[in-house]
JSON list of C-alpha atoms in Angstrom, two decimals:
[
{"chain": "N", "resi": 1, "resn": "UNK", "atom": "CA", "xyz": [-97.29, -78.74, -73.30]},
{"chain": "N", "resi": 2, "resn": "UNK", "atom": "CA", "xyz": [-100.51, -79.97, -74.64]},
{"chain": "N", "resi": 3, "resn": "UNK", "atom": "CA", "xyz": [-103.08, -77.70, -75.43]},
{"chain": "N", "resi": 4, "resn": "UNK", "atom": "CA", "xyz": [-106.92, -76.97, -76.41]},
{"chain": "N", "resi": 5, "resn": "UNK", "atom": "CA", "xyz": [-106.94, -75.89, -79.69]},
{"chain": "N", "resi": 6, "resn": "UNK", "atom": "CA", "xyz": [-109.95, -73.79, -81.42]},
{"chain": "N", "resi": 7, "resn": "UNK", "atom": "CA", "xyz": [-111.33, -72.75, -84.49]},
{"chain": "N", "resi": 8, "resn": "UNK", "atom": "CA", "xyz": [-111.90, -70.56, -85.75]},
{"chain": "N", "resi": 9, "resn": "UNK", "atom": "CA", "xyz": [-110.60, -67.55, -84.27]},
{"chain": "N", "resi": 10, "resn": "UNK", "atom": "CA", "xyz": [-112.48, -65.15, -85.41]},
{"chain": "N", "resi": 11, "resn": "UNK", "atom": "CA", "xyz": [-116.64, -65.88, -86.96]},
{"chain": "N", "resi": 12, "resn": "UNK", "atom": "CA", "xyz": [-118.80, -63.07, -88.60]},
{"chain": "N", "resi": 13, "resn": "UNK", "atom": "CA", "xyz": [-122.02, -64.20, -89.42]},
{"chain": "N", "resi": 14, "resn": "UNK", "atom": "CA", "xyz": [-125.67, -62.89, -90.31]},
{"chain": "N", "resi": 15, "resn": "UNK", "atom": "CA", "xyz": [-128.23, -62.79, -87.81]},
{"chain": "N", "resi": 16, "resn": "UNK", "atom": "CA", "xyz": [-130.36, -65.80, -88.36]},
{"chain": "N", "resi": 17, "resn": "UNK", "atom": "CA", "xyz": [-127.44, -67.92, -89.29]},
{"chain": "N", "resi": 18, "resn": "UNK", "atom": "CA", "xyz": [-126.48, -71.51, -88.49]},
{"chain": "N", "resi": 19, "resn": "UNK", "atom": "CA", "xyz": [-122.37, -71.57, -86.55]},
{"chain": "N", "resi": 20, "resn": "UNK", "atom": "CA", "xyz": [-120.18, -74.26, -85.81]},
{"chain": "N", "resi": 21, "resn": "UNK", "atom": "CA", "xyz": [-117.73, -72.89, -83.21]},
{"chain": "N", "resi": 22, "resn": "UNK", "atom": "CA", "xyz": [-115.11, -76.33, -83.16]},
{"chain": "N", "resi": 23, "resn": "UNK", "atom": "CA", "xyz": [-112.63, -77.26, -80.64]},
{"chain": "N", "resi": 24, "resn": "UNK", "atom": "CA", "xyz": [-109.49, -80.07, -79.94]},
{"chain": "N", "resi": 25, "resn": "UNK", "atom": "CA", "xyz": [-109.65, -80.86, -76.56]},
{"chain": "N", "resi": 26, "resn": "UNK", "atom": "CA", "xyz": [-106.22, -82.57, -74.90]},
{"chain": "N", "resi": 27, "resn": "UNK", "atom": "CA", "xyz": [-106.23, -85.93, -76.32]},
{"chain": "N", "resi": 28, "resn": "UNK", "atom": "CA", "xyz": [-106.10, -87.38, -72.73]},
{"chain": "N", "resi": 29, "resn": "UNK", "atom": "CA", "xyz": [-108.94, -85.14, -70.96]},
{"chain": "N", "resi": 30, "resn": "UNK", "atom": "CA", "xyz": [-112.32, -86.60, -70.10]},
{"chain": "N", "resi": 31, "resn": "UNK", "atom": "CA", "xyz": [-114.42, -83.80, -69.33]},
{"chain": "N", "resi": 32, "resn": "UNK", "atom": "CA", "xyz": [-115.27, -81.12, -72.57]},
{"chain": "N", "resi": 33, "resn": "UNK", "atom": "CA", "xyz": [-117.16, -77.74, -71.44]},
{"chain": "N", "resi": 34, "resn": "UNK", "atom": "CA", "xyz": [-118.28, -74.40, -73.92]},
{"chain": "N", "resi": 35, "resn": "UNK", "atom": "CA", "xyz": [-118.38, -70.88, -71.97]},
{"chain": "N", "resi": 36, "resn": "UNK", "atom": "CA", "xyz": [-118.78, -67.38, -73.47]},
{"chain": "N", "resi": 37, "resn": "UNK", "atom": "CA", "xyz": [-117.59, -64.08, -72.42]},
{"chain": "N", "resi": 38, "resn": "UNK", "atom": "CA", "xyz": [-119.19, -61.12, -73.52]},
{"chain": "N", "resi": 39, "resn": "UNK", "atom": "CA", "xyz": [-117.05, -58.31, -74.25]},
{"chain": "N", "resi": 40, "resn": "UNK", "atom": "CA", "xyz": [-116.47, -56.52, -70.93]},
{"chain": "N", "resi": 41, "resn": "UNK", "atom": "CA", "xyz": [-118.66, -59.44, -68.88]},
{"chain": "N", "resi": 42, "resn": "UNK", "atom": "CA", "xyz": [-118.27, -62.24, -66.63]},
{"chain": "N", "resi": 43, "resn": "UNK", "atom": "CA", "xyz": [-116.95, -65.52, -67.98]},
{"chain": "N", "resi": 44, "resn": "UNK", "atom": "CA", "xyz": [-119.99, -67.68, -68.50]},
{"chain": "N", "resi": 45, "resn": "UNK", "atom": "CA", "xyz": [-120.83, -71.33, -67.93]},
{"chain": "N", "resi": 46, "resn": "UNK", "atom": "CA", "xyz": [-122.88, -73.19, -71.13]},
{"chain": "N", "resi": 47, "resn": "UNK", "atom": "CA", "xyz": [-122.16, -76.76, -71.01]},
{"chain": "N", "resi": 48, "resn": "UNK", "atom": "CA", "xyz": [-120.45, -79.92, -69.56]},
{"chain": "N", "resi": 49, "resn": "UNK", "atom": "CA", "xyz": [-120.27, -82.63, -71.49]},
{"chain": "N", "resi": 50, "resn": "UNK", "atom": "CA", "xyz": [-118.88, -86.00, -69.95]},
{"chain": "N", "resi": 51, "resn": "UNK", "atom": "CA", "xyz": [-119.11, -89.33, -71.31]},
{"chain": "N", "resi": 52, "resn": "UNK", "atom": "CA", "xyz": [-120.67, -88.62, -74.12]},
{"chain": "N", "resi": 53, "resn": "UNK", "atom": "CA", "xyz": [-123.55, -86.54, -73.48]},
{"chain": "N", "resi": 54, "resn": "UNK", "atom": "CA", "xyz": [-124.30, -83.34, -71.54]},
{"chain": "N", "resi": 55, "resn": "UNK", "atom": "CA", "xyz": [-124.11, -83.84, -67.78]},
{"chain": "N", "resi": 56, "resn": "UNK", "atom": "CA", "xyz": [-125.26, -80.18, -66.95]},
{"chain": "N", "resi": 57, "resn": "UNK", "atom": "CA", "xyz": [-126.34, -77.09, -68.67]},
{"chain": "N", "resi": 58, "resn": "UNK", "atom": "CA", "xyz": [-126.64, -73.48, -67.93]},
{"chain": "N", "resi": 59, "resn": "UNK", "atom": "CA", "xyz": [-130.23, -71.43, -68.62]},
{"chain": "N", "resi": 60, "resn": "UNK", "atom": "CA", "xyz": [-128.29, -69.79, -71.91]},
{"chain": "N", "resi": 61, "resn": "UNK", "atom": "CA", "xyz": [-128.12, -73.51, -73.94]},
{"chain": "N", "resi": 62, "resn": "UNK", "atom": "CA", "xyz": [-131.35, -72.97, -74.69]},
{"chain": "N", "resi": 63, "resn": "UNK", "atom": "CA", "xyz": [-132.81, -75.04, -78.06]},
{"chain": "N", "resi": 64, "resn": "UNK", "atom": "CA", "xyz": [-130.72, -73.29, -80.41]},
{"chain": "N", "resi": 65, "resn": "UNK", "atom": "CA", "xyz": [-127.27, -74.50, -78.80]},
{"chain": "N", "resi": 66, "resn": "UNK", "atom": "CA", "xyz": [-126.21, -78.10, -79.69]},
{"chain": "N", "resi": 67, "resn": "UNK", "atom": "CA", "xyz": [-122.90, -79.72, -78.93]},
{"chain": "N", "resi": 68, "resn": "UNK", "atom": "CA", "xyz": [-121.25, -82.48, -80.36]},
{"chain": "N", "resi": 69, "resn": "UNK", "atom": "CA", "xyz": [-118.51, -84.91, -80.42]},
{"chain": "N", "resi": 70, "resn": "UNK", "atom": "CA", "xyz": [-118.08, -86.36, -83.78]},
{"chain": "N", "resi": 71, "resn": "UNK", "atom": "CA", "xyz": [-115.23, -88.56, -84.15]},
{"chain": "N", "resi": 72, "resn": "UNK", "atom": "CA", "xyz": [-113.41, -88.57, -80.14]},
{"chain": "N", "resi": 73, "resn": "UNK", "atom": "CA", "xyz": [-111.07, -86.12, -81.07]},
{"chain": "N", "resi": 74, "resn": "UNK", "atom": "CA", "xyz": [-113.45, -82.61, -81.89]},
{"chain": "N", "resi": 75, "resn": "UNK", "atom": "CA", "xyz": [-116.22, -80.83, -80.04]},
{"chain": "N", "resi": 76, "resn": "UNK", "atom": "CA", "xyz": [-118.27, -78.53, -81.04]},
{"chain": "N", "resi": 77, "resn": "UNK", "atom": "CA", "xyz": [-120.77, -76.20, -80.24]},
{"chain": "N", "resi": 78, "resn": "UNK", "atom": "CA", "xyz": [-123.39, -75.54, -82.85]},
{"chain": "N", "resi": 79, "resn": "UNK", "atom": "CA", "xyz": [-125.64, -72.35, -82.68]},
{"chain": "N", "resi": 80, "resn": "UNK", "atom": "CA", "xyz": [-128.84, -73.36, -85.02]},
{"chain": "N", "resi": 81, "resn": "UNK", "atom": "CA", "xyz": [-130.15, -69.26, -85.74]},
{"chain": "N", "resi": 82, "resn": "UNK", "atom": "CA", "xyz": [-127.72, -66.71, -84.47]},
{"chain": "N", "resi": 83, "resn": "UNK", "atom": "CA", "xyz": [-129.34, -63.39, -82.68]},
{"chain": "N", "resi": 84, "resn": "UNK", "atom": "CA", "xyz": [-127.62, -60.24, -81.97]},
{"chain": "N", "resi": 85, "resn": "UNK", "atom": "CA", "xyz": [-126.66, -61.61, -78.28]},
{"chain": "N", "resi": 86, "resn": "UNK", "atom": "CA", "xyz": [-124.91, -64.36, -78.93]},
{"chain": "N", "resi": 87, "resn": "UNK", "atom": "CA", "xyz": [-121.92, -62.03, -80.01]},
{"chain": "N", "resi": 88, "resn": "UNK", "atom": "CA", "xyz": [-119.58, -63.09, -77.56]},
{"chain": "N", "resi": 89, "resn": "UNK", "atom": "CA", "xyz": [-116.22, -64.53, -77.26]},
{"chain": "N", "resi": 90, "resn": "UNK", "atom": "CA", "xyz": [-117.04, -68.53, -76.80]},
{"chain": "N", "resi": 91, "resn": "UNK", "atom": "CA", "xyz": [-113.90, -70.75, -74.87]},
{"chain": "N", "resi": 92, "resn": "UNK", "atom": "CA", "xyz": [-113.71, -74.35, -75.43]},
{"chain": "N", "resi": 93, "resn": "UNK", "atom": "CA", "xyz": [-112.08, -75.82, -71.73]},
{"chain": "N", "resi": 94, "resn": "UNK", "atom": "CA", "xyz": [-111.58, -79.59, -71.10]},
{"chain": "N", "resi": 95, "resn": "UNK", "atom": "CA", "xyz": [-110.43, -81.03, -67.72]},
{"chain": "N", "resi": 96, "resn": "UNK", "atom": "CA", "xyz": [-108.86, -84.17, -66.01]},
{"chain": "N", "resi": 97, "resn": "UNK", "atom": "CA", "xyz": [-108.39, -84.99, -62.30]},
{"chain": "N", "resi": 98, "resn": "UNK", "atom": "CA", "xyz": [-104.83, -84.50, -62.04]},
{"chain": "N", "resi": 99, "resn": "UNK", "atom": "CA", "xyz": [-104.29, -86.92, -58.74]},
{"chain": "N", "resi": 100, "resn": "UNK", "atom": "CA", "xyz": [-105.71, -84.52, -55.52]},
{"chain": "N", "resi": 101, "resn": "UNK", "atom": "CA", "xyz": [-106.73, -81.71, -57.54]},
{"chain": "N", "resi": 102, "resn": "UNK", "atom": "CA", "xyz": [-108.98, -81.29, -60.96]},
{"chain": "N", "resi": 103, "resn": "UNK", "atom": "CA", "xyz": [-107.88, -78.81, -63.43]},
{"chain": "N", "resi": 104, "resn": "UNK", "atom": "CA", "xyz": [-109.64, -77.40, -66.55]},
{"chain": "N", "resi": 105, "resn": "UNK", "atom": "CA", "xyz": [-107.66, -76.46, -69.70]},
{"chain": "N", "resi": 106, "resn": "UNK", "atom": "CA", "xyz": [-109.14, -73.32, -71.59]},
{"chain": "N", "resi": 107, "resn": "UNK", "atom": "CA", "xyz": [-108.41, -72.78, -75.49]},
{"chain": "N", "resi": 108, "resn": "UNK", "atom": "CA", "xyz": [-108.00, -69.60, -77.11]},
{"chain": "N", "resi": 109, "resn": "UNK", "atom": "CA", "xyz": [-111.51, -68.79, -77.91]},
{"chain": "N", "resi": 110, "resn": "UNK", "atom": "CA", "xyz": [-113.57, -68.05, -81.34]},
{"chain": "N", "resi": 111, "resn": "UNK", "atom": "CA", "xyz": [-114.94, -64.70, -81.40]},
{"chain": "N", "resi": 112, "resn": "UNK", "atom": "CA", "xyz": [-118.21, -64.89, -82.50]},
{"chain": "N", "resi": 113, "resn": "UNK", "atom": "CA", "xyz": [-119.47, -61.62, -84.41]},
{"chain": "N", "resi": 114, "resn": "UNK", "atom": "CA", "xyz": [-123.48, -61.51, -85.62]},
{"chain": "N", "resi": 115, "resn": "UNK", "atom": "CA", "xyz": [-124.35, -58.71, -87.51]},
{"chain": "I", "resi": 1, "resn": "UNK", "atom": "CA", "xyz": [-122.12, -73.09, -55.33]},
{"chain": "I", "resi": 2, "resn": "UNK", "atom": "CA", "xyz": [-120.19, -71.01, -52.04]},
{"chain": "I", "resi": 3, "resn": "UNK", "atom": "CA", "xyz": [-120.32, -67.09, -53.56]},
{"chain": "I", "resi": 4, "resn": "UNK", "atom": "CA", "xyz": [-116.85, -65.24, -53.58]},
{"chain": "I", "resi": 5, "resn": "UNK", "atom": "CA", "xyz": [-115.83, -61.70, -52.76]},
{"chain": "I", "resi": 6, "resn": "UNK", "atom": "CA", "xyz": [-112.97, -60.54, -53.92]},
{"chain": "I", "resi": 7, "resn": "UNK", "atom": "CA", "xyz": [-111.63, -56.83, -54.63]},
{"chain": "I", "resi": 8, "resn": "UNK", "atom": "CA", "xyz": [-112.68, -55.31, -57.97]},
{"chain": "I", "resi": 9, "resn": "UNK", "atom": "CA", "xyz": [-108.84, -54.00, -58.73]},
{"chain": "I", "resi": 10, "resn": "UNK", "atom": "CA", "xyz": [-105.23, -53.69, -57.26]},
{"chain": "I", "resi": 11, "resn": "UNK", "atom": "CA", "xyz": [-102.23, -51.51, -58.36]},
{"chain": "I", "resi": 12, "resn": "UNK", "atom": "CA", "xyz": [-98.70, -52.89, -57.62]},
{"chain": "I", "resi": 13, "resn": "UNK", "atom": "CA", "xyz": [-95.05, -52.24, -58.86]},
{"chain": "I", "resi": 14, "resn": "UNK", "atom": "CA", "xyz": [-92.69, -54.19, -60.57]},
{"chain": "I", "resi": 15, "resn": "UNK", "atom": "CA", "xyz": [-90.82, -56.79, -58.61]},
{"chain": "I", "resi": 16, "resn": "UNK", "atom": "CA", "xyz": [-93.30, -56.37, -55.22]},
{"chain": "I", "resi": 17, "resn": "UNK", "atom": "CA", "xyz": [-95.06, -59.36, -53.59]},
{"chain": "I", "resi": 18, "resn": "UNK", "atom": "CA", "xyz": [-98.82, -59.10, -54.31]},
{"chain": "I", "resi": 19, "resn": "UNK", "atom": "CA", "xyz": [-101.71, -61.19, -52.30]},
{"chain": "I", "resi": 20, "resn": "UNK", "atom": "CA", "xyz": [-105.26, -61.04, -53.25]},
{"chain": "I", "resi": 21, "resn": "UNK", "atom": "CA", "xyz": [-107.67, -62.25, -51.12]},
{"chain": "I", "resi": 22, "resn": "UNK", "atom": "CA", "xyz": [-111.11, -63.73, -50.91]},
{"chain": "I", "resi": 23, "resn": "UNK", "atom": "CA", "xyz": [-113.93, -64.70, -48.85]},
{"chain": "I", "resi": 24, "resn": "UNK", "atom": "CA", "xyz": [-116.01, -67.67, -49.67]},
{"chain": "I", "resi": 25, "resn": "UNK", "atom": "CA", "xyz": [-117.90, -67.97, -46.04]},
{"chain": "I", "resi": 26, "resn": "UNK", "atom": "CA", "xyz": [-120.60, -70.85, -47.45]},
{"chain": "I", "resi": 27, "resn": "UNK", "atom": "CA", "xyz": [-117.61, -73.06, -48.50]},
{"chain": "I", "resi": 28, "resn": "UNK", "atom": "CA", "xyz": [-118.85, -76.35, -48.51]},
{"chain": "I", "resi": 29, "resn": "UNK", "atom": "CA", "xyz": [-116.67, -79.35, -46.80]},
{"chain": "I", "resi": 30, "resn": "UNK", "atom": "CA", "xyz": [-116.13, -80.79, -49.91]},
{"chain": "I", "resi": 31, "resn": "UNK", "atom": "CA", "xyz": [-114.99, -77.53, -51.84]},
{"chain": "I", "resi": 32, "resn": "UNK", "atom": "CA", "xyz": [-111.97, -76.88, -53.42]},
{"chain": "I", "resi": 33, "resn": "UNK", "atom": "CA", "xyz": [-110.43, -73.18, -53.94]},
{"chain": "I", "resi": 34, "resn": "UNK", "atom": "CA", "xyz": [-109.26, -72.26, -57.60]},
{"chain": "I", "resi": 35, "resn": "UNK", "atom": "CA", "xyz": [-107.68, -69.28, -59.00]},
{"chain": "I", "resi": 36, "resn": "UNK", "atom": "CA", "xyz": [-107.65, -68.47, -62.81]},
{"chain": "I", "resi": 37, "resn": "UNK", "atom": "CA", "xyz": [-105.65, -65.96, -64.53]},
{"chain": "I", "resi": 38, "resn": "UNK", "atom": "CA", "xyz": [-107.42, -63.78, -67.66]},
{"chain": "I", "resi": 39, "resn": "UNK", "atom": "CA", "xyz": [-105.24, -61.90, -70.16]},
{"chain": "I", "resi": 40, "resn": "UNK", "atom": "CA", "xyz": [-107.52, -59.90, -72.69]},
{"chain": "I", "resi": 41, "resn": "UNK", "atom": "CA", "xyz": [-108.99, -61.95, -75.06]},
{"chain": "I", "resi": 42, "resn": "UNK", "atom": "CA", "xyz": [-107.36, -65.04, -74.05]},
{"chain": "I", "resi": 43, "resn": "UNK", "atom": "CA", "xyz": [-109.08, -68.31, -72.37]},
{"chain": "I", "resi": 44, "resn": "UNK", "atom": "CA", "xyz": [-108.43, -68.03, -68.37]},
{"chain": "I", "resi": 45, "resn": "UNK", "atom": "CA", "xyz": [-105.49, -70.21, -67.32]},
{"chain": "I", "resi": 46, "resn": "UNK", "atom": "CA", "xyz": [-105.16, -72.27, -64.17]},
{"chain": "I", "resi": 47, "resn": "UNK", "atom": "CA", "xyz": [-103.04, -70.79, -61.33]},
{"chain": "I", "resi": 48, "resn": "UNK", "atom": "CA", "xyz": [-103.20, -73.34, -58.43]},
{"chain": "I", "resi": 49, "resn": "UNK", "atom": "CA", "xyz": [-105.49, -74.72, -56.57]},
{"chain": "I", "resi": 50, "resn": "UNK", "atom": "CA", "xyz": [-105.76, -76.14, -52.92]},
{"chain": "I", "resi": 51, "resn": "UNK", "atom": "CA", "xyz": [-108.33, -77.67, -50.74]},
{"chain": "I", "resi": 52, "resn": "UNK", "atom": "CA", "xyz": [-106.70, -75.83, -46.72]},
{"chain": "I", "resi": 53, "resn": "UNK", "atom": "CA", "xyz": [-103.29, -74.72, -45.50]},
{"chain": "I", "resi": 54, "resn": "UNK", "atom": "CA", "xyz": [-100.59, -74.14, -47.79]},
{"chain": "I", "resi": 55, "resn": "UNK", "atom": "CA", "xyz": [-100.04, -74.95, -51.34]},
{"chain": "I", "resi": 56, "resn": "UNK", "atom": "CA", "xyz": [-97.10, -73.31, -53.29]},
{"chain": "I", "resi": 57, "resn": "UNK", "atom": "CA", "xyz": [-96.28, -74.10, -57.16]},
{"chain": "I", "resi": 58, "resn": "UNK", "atom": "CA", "xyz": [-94.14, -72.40, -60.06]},
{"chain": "I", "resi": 59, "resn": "UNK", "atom": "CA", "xyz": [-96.07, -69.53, -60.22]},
{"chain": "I", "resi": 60, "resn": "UNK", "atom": "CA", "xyz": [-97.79, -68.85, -57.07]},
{"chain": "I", "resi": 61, "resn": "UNK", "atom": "CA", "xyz": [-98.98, -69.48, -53.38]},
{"chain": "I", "resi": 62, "resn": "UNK", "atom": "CA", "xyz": [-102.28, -70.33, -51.90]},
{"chain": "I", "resi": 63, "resn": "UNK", "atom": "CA", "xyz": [-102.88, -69.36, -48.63]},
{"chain": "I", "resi": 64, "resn": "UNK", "atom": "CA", "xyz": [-106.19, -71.02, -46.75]},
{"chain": "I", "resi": 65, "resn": "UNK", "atom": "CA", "xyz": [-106.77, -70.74, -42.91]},
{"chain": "I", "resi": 66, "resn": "UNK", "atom": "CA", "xyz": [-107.98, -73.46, -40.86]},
{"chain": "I", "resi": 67, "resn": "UNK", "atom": "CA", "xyz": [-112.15, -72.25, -41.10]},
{"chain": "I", "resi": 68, "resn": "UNK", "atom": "CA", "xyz": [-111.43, -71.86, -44.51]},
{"chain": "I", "resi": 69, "resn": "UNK", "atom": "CA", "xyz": [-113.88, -68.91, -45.28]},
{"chain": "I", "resi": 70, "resn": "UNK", "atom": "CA", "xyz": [-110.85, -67.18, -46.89]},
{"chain": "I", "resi": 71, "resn": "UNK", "atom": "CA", "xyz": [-108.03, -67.89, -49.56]},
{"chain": "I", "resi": 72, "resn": "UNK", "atom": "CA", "xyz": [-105.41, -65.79, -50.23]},
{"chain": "I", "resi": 73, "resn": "UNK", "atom": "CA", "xyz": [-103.38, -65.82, -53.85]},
{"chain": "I", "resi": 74, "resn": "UNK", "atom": "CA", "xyz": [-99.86, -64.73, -53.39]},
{"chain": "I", "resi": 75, "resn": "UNK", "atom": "CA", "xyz": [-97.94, -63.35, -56.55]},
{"chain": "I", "resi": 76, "resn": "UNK", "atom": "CA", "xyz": [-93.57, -62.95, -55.89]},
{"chain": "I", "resi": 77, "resn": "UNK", "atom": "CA", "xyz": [-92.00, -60.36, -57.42]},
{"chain": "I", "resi": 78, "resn": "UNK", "atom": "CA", "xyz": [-95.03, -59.58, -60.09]},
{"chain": "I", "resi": 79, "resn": "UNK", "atom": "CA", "xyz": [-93.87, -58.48, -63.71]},
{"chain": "I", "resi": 80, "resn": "UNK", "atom": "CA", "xyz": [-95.57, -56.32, -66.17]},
{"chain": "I", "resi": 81, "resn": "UNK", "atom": "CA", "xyz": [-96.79, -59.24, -68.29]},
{"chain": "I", "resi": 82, "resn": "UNK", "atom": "CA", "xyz": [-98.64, -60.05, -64.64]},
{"chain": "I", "resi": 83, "resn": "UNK", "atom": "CA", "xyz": [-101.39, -57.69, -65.36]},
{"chain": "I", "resi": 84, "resn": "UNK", "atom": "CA", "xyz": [-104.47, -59.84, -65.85]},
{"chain": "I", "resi": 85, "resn": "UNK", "atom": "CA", "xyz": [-108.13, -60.46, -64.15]},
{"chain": "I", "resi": 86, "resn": "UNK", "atom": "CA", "xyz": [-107.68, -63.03, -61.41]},
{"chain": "I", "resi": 87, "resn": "UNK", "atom": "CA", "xyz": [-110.76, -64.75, -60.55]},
{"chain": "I", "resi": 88, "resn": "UNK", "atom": "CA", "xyz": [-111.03, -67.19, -57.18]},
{"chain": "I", "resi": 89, "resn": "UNK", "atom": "CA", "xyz": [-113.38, -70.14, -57.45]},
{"chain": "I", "resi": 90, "resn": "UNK", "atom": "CA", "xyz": [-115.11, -71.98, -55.26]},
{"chain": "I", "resi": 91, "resn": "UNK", "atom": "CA", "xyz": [-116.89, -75.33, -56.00]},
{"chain": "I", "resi": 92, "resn": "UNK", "atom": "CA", "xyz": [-116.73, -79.37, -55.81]},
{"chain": "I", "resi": 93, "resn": "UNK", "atom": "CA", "xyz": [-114.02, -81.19, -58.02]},
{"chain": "I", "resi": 94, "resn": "UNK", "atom": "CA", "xyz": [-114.53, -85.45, -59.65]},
{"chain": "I", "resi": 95, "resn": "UNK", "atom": "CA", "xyz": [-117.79, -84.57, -60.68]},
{"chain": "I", "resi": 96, "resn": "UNK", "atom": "CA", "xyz": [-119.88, -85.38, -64.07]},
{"chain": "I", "resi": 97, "resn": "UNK", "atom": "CA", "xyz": [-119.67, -81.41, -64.11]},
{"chain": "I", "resi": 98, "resn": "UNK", "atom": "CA", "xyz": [-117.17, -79.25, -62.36]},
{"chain": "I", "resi": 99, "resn": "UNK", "atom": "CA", "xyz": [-118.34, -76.51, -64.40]},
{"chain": "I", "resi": 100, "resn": "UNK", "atom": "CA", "xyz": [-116.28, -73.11, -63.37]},
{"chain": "I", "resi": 101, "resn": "UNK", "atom": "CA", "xyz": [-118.57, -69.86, -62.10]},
{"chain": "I", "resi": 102, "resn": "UNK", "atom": "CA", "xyz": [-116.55, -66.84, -62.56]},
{"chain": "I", "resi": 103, "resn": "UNK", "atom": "CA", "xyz": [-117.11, -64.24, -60.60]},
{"chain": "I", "resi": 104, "resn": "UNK", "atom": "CA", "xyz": [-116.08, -60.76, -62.07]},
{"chain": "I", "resi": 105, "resn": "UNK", "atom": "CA", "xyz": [-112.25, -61.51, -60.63]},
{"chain": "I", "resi": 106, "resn": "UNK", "atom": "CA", "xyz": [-109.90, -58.74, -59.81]},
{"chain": "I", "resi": 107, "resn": "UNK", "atom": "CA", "xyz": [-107.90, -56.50, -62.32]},
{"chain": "I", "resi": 108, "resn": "UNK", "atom": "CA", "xyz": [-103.97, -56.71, -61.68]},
{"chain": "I", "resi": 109, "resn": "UNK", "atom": "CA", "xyz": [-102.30, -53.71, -62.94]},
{"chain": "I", "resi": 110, "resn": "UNK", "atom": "CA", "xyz": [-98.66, -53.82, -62.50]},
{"chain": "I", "resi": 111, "resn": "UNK", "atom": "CA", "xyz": [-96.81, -50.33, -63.58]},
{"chain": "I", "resi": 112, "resn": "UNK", "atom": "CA", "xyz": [-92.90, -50.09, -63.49]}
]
């Protein structure tokens, strides 16, 4: 079965820092989306990103989020000057319409760890 | 976006039937319900889906009366490795977006 695939698992970084959190969405999949979970929190909406470029984004993807996708294969989500908060686990989903109902694919997840 | 209520936690047993249930009474006419599964520290994972009456897959059924204010997830015969946050989800599908807004789900805990 196909899968979203992310990298990498596991990020420690210094506050201040510049991140790349990168993801493989399913080859086939049209719509690309970040969210983060904060340890014992809700699952939170960032981004959507359709057709190349952002169709809707949450009050969080604020100026220091970015996303990208490179080459048509990789998307990524790039956080420009890390702060304490943005420790978080971050999910890379993607999503098709599959006939009468639409259905989102979630990877793994990067933990994200500032210090 | 309709807002969901759905019970902070269950407790079940091995091998017992287990419904969840909840109420979305702003559903919109063009809303579709979703449940998710979350194991810890893992990305949620598509259970079914369904838009009114009955929908049954692999893994579960999805129970939605006629007003549709209400959607019930039914788990057969739950397992250990059931135990998981189950969130219910409520929103518009064929979008430019059809971002996902979790709620805080409920906590499955299955004991043997």
């Amino acid at each position: 079965e196909p899968e979203v695939t992310q990298t990498p698992s596991h990020q420690v970084t210094q506050m201040g820092q510049e991140v790349i959190l990168r993801c493989v969405p399913i080859s086939n999949h049209l719509y690309f989306y970040w969210y983060r979970q904060i340890l014992g929190q809700k699952v939170e909406f960032l981004v959507s990103f359709y057709n190349n470029e952002i169709s809707e984004k949450s009050e969080i993807f604020d100026d220091q989020f970015s996303v990208e996708r490179p080459d048509g294969s990789n998307f990524t989500l790039k956080i420009r000057s890390t702060k304490l908060e943005d420790s978080a686990m971050y999910f890379c989903a993607s999503g098709i319409l599959q006939g009468s109902y639409y259905e989102q694919y979630f990877g793994p997840g990067t933990r994200l760890t500032v210090t | 976006l309709a807002k969901t209520t759905q019970p902070i936690s269950m407790d079940s047993y091995e091998g017992q039937e287990v419904n969840i249930t909840c109420s979305h009474n702003n559903i919109a006419t063009n809303d579709y319900i979703t449940w998710y599964q979350q194991f810890p520290s893992q990305g949620p994972r598509f259970i079914i889906q369904g838009y009114k009456t009955k929908v049954t897959n692999e893994v579960a059924s999805l129970f939605i009366p006629a007003d549709r204010k209400s959607s019930t997830l039914s788990l057969p015969r739950v397992s250990l490795s059931d135990t998981a946050v189950y969130y219910c989800l409520v929103g518009g599908m064929g979008g430019a977006t059809n971002k996902l807004i979790f709620g805080t789900g409920t906590l499955l805990a299955v004991q043997p």
